[in-house]
Amino acid sequence: MMHVMDDTIPLPTGFGCHVASIGVKDDTDDFVVIATADPHPASGVFTMSRFAGPSVTISREHLSDRRARGIVIVSKNANVANGPAGLDDANELLTIVADRLGCEPTDLLVASTGVIGRRYPMDRIRAGAAATPTAPGGTDAGAAARGIMTTDTVPKVAARTIGDGPARVVGIAKGVGMIEPDMATMIAVVTTDAEIDADMLDATFRRVVDRTFNCVSVDSDTSTSDTAVVLTSAAAGPVDIAEFEVALEAVCLELTKLIASDGEGAETLIEVRVTGARDAAQAKRVAKAIVNSPLVKTAVHGADPNWGRVAMAIGKCSDDTDIDQDRVSIAFGDTEIYPTRVDDAELERLSTYMRGDEVVISADLGIADGAATVWGCDLTDGYIRINADYTT
Amino acid sequence: MMHVMDDTIPLPTGFGCHVASIGVKDDTDDFVVIATADPHPASGVFTMSRFAGPSVTISREHLSDRRARGIVIVSKNANVANGPAGLDDANELLTIVADRLGCEPTDLLVASTGVIGRRYPMDRIRAGAAATPTAPGGTDAGAAARGIMTTDTVPKVAARTIGDGPARVVGIAKGVGMIEPDMATMIAVVTTDAEIDADMLDATFRRVVDRTFNCVSVDSDTSTSDTAVVLTSAAAGPVDIAEFEVALEAVCLELTKLIASDGEGAETLIEVRVTGARDAAQAKRVAKAIVNSPLVKTAVHGADPNWGRVAMAIGKCSDDTDIDQDRVSIAFGDTEIYPTRVDDAELERLSTYMRGDEVVISADLGIADGAATVWGCDLTDGYIRINADYTT
């Protein structure tokens, strides 16, 4: 299992983490600090939600100089929709941690996920923040990943070496529901010891996020806390930027698939590939319509090769008047099922294929060469149970 | 129960119906013809789907003169995505029925709903169409409503008298899933014996549909067959157009709520009222975001007054940059729950309220006076079961 291996993945050189249980909601780990000894280039992308919380607004502001020393992550409470008090709570949290690390609050980022509309338990937050080591010495990325979980069932960690090394990219992420990123997924923190110019880092990260985190959707709901940041320590020195982007994308893509396959109640990872579109934007729009369709998601859950629902989802993109049903083709796995029709034996084979852990649905629009791939998951009774029973 | 009463609702004067089981899929009624003796003003609105079937394209074409004699409705098979053959099948069906009624095929409309991508069983369609009475004498709107059901659990009929009468408006509808109308809901046929000018009828019907059928969403999926038509017989003579619009809207609204409350697996009707928006369009956009949110739908199913999910759904409308979370207010029933907070006792009372058959969620954006109301339903295990097990 992935999460067993994860335990053995160390953070890049120059990073230390502090993982603790401070009792935000229960006795599981819920407080994580990942930091370097000095400020280094950093970048972040955040939710576009009109109900974005102070964690997002503060981190966006603190990244205006494109440098940071670290990030503080609180799980089990999103600190969203708490008004000015919530903003004060977040700033007080950063002030305490910054004092422990010997830096300015503006050198730190903050992320928080969990229930909306409930204030931090500030007594426990103050005590927990004050217990932050002056020089966090943890190196276990898996422990940090576990510390930011809410309803996640597995910690999400991915790592790659840049070129021949020694520089590495290590990312952790959390998020299983309320996921249709406008700018980033729930919470993803990517760290690297590569030495990279701030502008180059920012441009590269935004390109990669658009091809990875922005292509995952569990339930079409957009989080108020979506945050994806990349932090650097420069400890491993300069790297080839192209090799860095390859490693960064590999890490973000692996985290993206981990998020999709761990979607609330998910039993099957759905990969939707749209080709032949007018452009990449249209391909992504159509792919999202397919991967978000409750009828497509339930068909996958039922192992039913119901291509009619895929056609319906494509048809939903009614503003795309250049989509012509007579030029569209649809495939499950490697088998075209529209307009080509298959016999019952093949349908039975496809049904068996759809009982697997990963189902690939492909659609070609026959317009031009725009393409996009997105990831999601099936819709199951588990999703209903988790979200109908989740208590505010 | 509504559907018991429905059995007693007669069609307006001048309309006759024929309801039969011709074995499209099973032995339930699946073939309905509703017609008048001569062509009269008619109007229709249809799906915007790029995978619209021949029933939609033919009916749209036959309404170009804004007149019709009747409509043929086939259920259990949508006749969608069948290429030129599907178009030929639909035209042959209308030709046979028109021959029986002694009119031109262009005087008739056709609607079809059911599985996508499977051709009509033409042997049975030909035999069934040929058995259409030359003058359909049925008057039971409830029987017609039952004849167009697919996975509907109750027939959907509504009737009103125009002003003091004698003219009436009687409507039937079907549709429980794949419902997020772009132009109309699954299938709705509204009949009236009022004598109304064709242009006036068309303008009035489009206004009413925009406030009713276009405000219902069960699962955000858009049908390839959505059709809503209004037919007149003029048998009851002229009416006051304002009184006609009142009766027409009442009928369409009742059918809209019947559709929402009979959504696949639905246990609770959700009414979302958005006020204080920049304009009606923004209000409708935000209301749809709320009523379509899987997390809001599951919260209602779980009787959880989780206003944070409503805030999240409002926040999803990220293009509406004039939405300011500090000016938004949210209420369940008559109780404001954001920004005003309620105690645990009130939360418990709200949870009890949410166990009812109908839950009203209100949001005021505090921008201007734009308002809109939409209807949907909760998301339950039943929806998963129905759609994961529905066989292509």
CSV table of N, CA and C in Angstrom, one decimal, chain A residues 205-255:
chain,number,residue,atom,x,y,z
A,205,PHE,N,5.3,26.6,-11.5
A,205,PHE,CA,4.3,26.0,-10.6
A,205,PHE,C,2.9,26.2,-11.1
A,206,ARG,N,2.6,27.4,-11.6
A,206,ARG,CA,1.3,27.7,-12.1
A,206,ARG,C,1.0,26.8,-13.4
A,207,ARG,N,2.0,26.6,-14.2
A,207,ARG,CA,1.8,25.7,-15.4
A,207,ARG,C,1.5,24.3,-15.0
A,208,VAL,N,2.2,23.8,-14.0
A,208,VAL,CA,2.1,22.4,-13.5
A,208,VAL,C,0.7,22.3,-12.8
A,209,VAL,N,0.3,23.2,-12.0
A,209,VAL,CA,-0.9,23.1,-11.3
A,209,VAL,C,-2.1,23.0,-12.2
A,210,ASP,N,-2.0,23.8,-13.3
A,210,ASP,CA,-3.1,23.8,-14.3
A,210,ASP,C,-3.3,22.4,-15.0
A,211,ARG,N,-2.2,21.7,-15.1
A,211,ARG,CA,-2.2,20.3,-15.7
A,211,ARG,C,-2.5,19.2,-14.7
A,212,THR,N,-2.5,19.6,-13.4
A,212,THR,CA,-2.6,18.5,-12.4
A,212,THR,C,-3.7,18.8,-11.4
A,213,PHE,N,-3.4,19.6,-10.4
A,213,PHE,CA,-4.4,19.8,-9.3
A,213,PHE,C,-5.7,20.4,-9.9
A,214,ASN,N,-5.6,21.3,-10.9
A,214,ASN,CA,-6.8,21.9,-11.5
A,214,ASN,C,-7.5,20.9,-12.4
A,215,CYS,N,-7.1,19.7,-12.5
A,215,CYS,CA,-7.8,18.7,-13.4
A,215,CYS,C,-8.4,17.6,-12.5
A,216,VAL,N,-8.6,17.8,-11.2
A,216,VAL,CA,-9.2,16.8,-10.4
A,216,VAL,C,-10.5,17.3,-9.9
A,217,SER,N,-11.5,16.4,-9.9
A,217,SER,CA,-12.8,16.8,-9.3
A,217,SER,C,-13.5,15.6,-8.7
A,218,VAL,N,-13.8,15.7,-7.4
A,218,VAL,CA,-14.5,14.6,-6.7
A,218,VAL,C,-16.0,14.8,-6.8
A,219,ASP,N,-16.4,16.0,-6.5
A,219,ASP,CA,-17.9,16.2,-6.4
A,219,ASP,C,-18.3,17.6,-6.9
A,220,SER,N,-17.5,18.3,-7.7
A,220,SER,CA,-17.8,19.5,-8.3
A,220,SER,C,-18.0,20.7,-7.3
A,221,ASP,N,-17.8,20.4,-6.0
A,221,ASP,CA,-17.9,21.4,-5.0
A,221,ASP,C,-16.5,22.0,-4.8
A,222,THR,N,-16.5,23.4,-4.7
A,222,THR,CA,-15.2,24.1,-4.6
A,222,THR,C,-14.9,24.5,-3.1
A,223,SER,N,-13.8,24.1,-2.6
A,223,SER,CA,-13.4,24.4,-1.3
A,223,SER,C,-13.2,25.9,-1.0
A,224,THR,N,-13.5,26.3,0.2
A,224,THR,CA,-13.2,27.7,0.6
A,224,THR,C,-11.8,27.8,1.0
A,225,SER,N,-11.0,26.7,1.0
A,225,SER,CA,-9.7,26.7,1.6
A,225,SER,C,-8.6,26.2,0.6
A,226,ASP,N,-9.0,25.9,-0.6
A,226,ASP,CA,-8.1,25.3,-1.5
A,226,ASP,C,-6.7,26.1,-1.6
A,227,THR,N,-5.7,25.4,-1.3
A,227,THR,CA,-4.3,26.0,-1.3
A,227,THR,C,-3.3,25.0,-1.8
A,228,ALA,N,-2.5,25.4,-2.7
A,228,ALA,CA,-1.3,24.6,-3.2
A,228,ALA,C,-0.1,25.5,-3.2
A,229,VAL,N,0.9,25.2,-2.4
A,229,VAL,CA,2.1,26.0,-2.3
A,229,VAL,C,3.3,25.2,-2.6
A,230,VAL,N,4.4,25.8,-3.1
A,230,VAL,CA,5.7,25.2,-3.3
A,230,VAL,C,6.7,26.0,-2.5
A,231,LEU,N,7.5,25.3,-1.7
A,231,LEU,CA,8.5,26.0,-0.9
A,231,LEU,C,9.9,25.4,-1.3
A,232,THR,N,10.9,26.3,-1.3
A,232,THR,CA,12.2,25.8,-1.6
A,232,THR,C,13.2,26.1,-0.5
A,233,SER,N,14.3,25.3,-0.4
A,233,SER,CA,15.3,25.6,0.6
A,233,SER,C,16.6,25.9,-0.1
A,234,ALA,N,16.8,25.6,-1.4
A,234,ALA,CA,18.0,25.9,-2.1
A,234,ALA,C,19.2,25.1,-1.6
A,235,ALA,N,18.9,24.2,-0.6
A,235,ALA,CA,20.1,23.5,0.0
A,235,ALA,C,20.8,22.6,-1.0
A,236,ALA,N,20.2,22.2,-2.0
A,236,ALA,CA,20.8,21.3,-3.0
A,236,ALA,C,21.4,22.0,-4.2
A,237,GLY,N,21.3,23.3,-4.2
A,237,GLY,CA,21.9,24.1,-5.2
A,237,GLY,C,21.0,24.2,-6.5
A,238,PRO,N,21.5,24.8,-7.5
A,238,PRO,CA,20.8,25.0,-8.8
A,238,PRO,C,20.5,23.7,-9.5
A,239,VAL,N,19.4,23.8,-10.3
A,239,VAL,CA,19.1,22.6,-11.1
A,239,VAL,C,18.6,23.0,-12.5
A,240,ASP,N,18.6,22.1,-13.4
A,240,ASP,CA,18.1,22.4,-14.8
A,240,ASP,C,16.5,22.6,-14.6
A,241,ILE,N,16.1,23.8,-15.1
A,241,ILE,CA,14.6,24.1,-14.8
A,241,ILE,C,13.7,23.1,-15.5
A,242,ALA,N,14.1,22.6,-16.7
A,242,ALA,CA,13.3,21.7,-17.4
A,242,ALA,C,13.1,20.4,-16.6
A,243,GLU,N,14.3,19.9,-16.0
A,243,GLU,CA,14.3,18.7,-15.2
A,243,GLU,C,13.4,18.9,-13.9
A,244,PHE,N,13.5,20.2,-13.4
A,244,PHE,CA,12.7,20.5,-12.2
A,244,PHE,C,11.2,20.4,-12.5
A,245,GLU,N,10.8,20.9,-13.7
A,245,GLU,CA,9.4,20.9,-14.1
A,245,GLU,C,8.9,19.5,-14.2
A,246,VAL,N,9.8,18.6,-14.8
A,246,VAL,CA,9.4,17.2,-15.0
A,246,VAL,C,9.1,16.6,-13.6
A,247,ALA,N,10.0,16.8,-12.7
A,247,ALA,CA,9.9,16.2,-11.3
A,247,ALA,C,8.7,16.8,-10.6
A,248,LEU,N,8.5,18.1,-10.7
A,248,LEU,CA,7.4,18.8,-10.1
A,248,LEU,C,6.1,18.3,-10.6
A,249,GLU,N,6.0,18.2,-11.9
A,249,GLU,CA,4.7,17.7,-12.5
A,249,GLU,C,4.4,16.2,-12.1
A,250,ALA,N,5.5,15.4,-12.0
A,250,ALA,CA,5.3,14.0,-11.6
A,250,ALA,C,4.8,13.9,-10.2
A,251,VAL,N,5.3,14.8,-9.3
A,251,VAL,CA,4.9,14.8,-7.9
A,251,VAL,C,3.4,15.3,-7.8
A,252,CYS,N,3.1,16.4,-8.5
A,252,CYS,CA,1.8,16.9,-8.5
A,252,CYS,C,0.7,16.0,-9.1
A,253,LEU,N,1.1,15.3,-10.2
A,253,LEU,CA,0.2,14.4,-10.8
A,253,LEU,C,-0.1,13.2,-9.9
A,254,GLU,N,1.0,12.7,-9.3
A,254,GLU,CA,0.8,11.5,-8.4
A,254,GLU,C,-0.2,11.9,-7.2
A,255,LEU,N,0.0,13.1,-6.7
A,255,LEU,CA,-0.9,13.6,-5.6
A,255,LEU,C,-2.3,13.8,-6.1
